[in-house]
mmCIF file of C-alpha atoms in Angstrom:
data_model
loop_
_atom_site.group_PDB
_atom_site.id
_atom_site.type_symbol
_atom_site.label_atom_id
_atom_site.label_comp_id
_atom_site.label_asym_id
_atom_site.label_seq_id
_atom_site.Cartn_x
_atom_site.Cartn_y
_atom_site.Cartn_z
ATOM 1 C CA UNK V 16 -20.124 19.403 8.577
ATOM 2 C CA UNK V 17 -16.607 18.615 9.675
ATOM 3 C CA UNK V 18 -16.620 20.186 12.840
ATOM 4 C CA UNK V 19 -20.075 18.985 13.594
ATOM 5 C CA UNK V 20 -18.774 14.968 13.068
ATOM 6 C CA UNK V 21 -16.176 15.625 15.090
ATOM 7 C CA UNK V 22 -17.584 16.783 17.649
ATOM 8 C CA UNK V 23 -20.232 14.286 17.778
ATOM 9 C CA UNK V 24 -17.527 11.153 17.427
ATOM 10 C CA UNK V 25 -15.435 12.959 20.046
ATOM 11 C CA UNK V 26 -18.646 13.089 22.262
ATOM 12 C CA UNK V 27 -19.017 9.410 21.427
ATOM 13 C CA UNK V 28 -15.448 8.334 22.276
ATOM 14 C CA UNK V 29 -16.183 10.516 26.100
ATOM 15 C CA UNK V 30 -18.737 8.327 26.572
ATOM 16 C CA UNK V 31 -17.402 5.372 26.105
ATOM 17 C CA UNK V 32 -13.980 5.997 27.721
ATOM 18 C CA UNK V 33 -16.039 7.341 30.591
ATOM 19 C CA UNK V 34 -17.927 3.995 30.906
ATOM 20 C CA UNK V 35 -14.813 1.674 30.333
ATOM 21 C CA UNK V 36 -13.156 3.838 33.012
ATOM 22 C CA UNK V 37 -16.089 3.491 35.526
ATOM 23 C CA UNK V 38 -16.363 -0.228 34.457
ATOM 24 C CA UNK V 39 -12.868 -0.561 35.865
ATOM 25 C CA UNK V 40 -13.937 0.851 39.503
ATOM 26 C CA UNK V 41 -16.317 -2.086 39.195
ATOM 27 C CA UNK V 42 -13.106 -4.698 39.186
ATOM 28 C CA UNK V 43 -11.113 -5.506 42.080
ATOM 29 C CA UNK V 44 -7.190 -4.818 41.164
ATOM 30 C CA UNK V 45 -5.987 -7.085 44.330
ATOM 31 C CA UNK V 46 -5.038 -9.741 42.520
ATOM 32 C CA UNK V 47 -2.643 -10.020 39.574
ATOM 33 C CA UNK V 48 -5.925 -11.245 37.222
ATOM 34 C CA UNK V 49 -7.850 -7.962 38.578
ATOM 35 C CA UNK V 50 -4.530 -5.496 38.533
ATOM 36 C CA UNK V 51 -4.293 -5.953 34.745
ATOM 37 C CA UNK V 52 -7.948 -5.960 33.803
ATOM 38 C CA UNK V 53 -8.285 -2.327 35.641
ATOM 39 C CA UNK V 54 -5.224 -1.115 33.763
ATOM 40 C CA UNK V 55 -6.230 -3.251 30.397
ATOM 41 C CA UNK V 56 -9.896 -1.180 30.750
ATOM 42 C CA UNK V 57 -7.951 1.940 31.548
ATOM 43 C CA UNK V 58 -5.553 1.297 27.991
ATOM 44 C CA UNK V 59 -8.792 0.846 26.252
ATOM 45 C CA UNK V 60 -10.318 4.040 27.336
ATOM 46 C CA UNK V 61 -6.952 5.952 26.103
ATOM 47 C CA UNK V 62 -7.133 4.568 22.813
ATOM 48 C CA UNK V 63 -11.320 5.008 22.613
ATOM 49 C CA UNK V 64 -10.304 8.657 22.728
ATOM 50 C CA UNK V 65 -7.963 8.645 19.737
ATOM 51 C CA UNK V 66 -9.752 6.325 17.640
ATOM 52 C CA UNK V 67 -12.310 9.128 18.357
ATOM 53 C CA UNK V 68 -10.420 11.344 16.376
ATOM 54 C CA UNK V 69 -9.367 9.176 14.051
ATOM 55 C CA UNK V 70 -12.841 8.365 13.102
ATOM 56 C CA UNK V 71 -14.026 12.029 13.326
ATOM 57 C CA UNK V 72 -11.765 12.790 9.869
ATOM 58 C CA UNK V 73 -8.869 14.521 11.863
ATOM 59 C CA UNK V 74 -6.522 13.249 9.651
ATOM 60 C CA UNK V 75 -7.657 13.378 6.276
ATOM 61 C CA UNK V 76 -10.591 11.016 5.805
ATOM 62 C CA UNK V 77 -8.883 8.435 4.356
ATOM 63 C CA UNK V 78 -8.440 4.784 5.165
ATOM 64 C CA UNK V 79 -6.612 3.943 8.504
ATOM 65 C CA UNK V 80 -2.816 2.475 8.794
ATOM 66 C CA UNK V 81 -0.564 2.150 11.504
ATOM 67 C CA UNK V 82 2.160 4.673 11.519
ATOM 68 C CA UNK V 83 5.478 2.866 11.484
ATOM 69 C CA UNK V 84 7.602 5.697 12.766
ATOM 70 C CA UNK V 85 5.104 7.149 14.679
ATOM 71 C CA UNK V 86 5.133 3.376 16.180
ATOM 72 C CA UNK V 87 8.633 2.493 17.076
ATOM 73 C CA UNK V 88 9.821 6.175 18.115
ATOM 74 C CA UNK V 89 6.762 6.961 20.316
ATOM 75 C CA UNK V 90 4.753 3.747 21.221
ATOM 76 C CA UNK V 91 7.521 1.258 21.845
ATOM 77 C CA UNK V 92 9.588 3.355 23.902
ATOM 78 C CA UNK V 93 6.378 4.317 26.284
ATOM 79 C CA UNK V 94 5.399 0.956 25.804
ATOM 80 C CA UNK V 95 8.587 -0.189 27.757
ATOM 81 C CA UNK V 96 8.605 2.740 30.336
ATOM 82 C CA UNK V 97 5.063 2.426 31.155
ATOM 83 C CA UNK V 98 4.816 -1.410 31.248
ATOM 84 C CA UNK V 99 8.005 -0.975 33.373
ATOM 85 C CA UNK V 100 6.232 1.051 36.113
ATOM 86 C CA UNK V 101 2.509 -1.561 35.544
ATOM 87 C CA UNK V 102 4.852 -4.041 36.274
ATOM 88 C CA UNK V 103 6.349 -2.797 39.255
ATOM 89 C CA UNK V 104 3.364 -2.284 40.929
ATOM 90 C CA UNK V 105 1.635 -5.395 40.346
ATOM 91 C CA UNK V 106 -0.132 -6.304 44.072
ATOM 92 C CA UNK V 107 1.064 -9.487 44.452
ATOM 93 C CA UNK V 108 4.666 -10.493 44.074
ATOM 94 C CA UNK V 109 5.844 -12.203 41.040
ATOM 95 C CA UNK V 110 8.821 -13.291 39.136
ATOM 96 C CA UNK V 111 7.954 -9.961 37.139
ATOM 97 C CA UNK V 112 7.355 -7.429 39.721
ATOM 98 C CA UNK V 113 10.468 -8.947 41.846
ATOM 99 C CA UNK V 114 12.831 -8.163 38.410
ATOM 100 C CA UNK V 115 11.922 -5.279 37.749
ATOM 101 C CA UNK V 116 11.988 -3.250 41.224
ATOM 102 C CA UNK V 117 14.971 -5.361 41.392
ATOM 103 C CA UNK V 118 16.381 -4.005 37.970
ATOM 104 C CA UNK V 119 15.404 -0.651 39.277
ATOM 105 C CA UNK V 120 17.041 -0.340 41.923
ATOM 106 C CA UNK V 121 20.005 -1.490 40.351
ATOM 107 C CA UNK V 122 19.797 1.551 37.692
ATOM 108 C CA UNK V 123 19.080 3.977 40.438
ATOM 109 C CA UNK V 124 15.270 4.971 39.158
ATOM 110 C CA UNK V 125 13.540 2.730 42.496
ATOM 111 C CA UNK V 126 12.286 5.475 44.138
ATOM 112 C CA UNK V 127 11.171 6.983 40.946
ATOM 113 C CA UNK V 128 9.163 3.903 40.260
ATOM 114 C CA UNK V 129 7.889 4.128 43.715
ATOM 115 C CA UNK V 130 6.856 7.734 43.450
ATOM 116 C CA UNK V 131 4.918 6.593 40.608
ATOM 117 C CA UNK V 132 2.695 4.400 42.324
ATOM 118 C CA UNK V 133 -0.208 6.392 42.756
ATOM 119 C CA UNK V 134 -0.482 7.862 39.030
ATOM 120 C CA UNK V 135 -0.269 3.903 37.223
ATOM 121 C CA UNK V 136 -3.836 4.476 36.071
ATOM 122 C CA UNK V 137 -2.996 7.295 34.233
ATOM 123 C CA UNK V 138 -0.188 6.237 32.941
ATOM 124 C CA UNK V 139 -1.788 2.793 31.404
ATOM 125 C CA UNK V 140 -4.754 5.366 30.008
ATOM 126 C CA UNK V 141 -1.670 7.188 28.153
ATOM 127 C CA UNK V 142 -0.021 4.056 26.779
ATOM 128 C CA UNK V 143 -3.755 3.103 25.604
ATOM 129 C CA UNK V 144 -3.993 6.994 23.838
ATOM 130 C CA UNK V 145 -0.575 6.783 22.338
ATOM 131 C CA UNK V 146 -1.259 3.372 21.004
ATOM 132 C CA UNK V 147 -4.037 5.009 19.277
ATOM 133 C CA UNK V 148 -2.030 7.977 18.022
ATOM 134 C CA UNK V 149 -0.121 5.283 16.320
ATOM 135 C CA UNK V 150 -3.043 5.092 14.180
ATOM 136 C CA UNK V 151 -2.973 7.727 10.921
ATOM 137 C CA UNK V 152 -5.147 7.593 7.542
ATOM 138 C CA UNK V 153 -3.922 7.184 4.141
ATOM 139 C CA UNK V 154 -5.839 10.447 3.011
ATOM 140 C CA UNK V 155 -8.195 10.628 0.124
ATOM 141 C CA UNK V 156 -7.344 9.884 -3.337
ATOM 142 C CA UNK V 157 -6.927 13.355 -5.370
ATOM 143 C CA UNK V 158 -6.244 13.194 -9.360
ATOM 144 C CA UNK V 159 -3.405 14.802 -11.081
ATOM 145 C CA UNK V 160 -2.511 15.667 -14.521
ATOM 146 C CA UNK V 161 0.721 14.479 -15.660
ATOM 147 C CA UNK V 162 3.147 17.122 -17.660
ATOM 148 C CA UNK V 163 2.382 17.176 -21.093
ATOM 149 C CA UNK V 164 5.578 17.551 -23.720
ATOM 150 C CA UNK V 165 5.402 17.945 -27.241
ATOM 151 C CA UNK V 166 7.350 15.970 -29.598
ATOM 152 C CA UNK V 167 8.281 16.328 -33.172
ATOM 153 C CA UNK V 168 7.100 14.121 -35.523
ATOM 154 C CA UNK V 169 8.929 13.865 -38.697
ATOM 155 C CA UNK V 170 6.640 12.783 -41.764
ATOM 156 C CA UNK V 171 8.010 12.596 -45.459
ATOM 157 C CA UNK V 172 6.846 14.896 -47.938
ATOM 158 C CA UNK V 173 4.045 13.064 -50.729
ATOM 159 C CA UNK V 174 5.693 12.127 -53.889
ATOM 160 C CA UNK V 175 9.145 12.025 -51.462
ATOM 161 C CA UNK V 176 11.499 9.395 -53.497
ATOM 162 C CA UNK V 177 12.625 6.105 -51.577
ATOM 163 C CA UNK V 178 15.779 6.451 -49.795
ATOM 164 C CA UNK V 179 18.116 5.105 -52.974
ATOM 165 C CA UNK V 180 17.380 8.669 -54.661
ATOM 166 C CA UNK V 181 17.333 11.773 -53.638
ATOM 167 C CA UNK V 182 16.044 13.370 -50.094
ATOM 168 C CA UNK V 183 13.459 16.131 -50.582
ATOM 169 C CA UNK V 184 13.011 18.120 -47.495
ATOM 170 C CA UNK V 185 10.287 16.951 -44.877
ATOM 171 C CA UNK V 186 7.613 18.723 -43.021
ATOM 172 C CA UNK V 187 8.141 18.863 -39.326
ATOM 173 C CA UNK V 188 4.503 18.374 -37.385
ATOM 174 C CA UNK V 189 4.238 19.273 -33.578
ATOM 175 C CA UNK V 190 1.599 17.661 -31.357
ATOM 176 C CA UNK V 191 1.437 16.927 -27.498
ATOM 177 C CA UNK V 192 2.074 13.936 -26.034
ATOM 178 C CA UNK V 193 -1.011 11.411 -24.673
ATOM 179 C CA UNK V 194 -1.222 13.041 -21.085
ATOM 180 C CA UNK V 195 -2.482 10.595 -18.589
ATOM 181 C CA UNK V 196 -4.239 11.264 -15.470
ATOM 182 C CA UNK V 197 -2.618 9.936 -12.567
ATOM 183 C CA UNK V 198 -3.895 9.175 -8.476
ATOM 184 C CA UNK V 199 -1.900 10.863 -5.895
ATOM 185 C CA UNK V 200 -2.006 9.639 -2.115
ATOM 186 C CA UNK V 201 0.124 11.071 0.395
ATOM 187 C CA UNK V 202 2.655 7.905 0.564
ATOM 188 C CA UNK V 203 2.144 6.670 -2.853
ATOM 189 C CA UNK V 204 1.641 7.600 -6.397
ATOM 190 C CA UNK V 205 0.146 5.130 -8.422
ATOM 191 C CA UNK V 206 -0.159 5.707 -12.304
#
């Protein structure tokens, strides 16, 4: 049944990529306006195919989260480098575009940025599937049984005197400690 879902939702997220991305030719990118709804439609069809996979129980079947690390050591950084090159190649010149070719240049990566010209759609469909991979699930609840312990119990003999006379010897009685069921997730244990 798993693979069959996941095939199926992956199938699902094709399709729809596939029709944001031809929804996209249908846009003009010579303006500013048109140049980022192209590249936004491209983004979205990047993260329609991990939210595919997300949804099609790759990673555990639990609720979704964002990743935190997954988001600031991969996201932000491709965020920057990506949106650095979208930028660059914006058609019509802007305070942004003129920066950063500008900044470029001064770091020595200009003709880098300008090799890069041609491949901008794919990179703003990667920064829309890394976004996505940013995306993880908590993973199903699964019970556990705590450690049990036993513990002595010391109870006084019958007849035993009050403490002013003598001490007869007690009895010592062993029996487990309550053992509690607790819920296990894969961040969190909560008893």
């Amino acid at each position: 049944m798993y693979g069959l879902t996941r095939g199926t939702l992956t199938l699902i997220g094709v399709g729809v990529a596939g029709f944001l991305i031809w929804l996209a030719t249908q846009i003009g990118d010579d303006s500013t306006g048109g140049y980022w709804a192209v590249y936004g439609l491209l983004a979205a069809a990047g993260l329609t195919m991990a939210l595919s996979q997300l949804l099609g129980g790759w990673t555990k079947w639990g609720l979704p989260r964002v990743s935190g690390s997954v988001f600031l050591i991969a996201f932000l950084p491709a965020l920057v480098a990506g949106g650095w090159l979208l930028l660059a190649h914006q058609p019509e010149l802007n305070w942004f575009r003129t920066h950063v070719l500008g900044w470029s240049g001064d770091l020595g990566v200009r003709g880098f940025v300008n090799d890069m010209r041609e491949y901008v759609p794919v990179v703003a469909f990667g920064l829309g599937l890394v976004f996505g991979l940013t995306f993880d699930t908590t993973g199903p609840r699964r019970p556990r049984e705590v450690e049990t312990r036993e513990t002595a119990v010391v109870k006084p003999r019958p007849g035993a005197r009050t403490p002013d006379s003598e001490p007869e010897p007690a009895t010592v009685e062993r029996r487990p400690t309550v053992s509690r069921t607790e819920v296990e997730r894969d961040d969190v244990t909560v008893q």
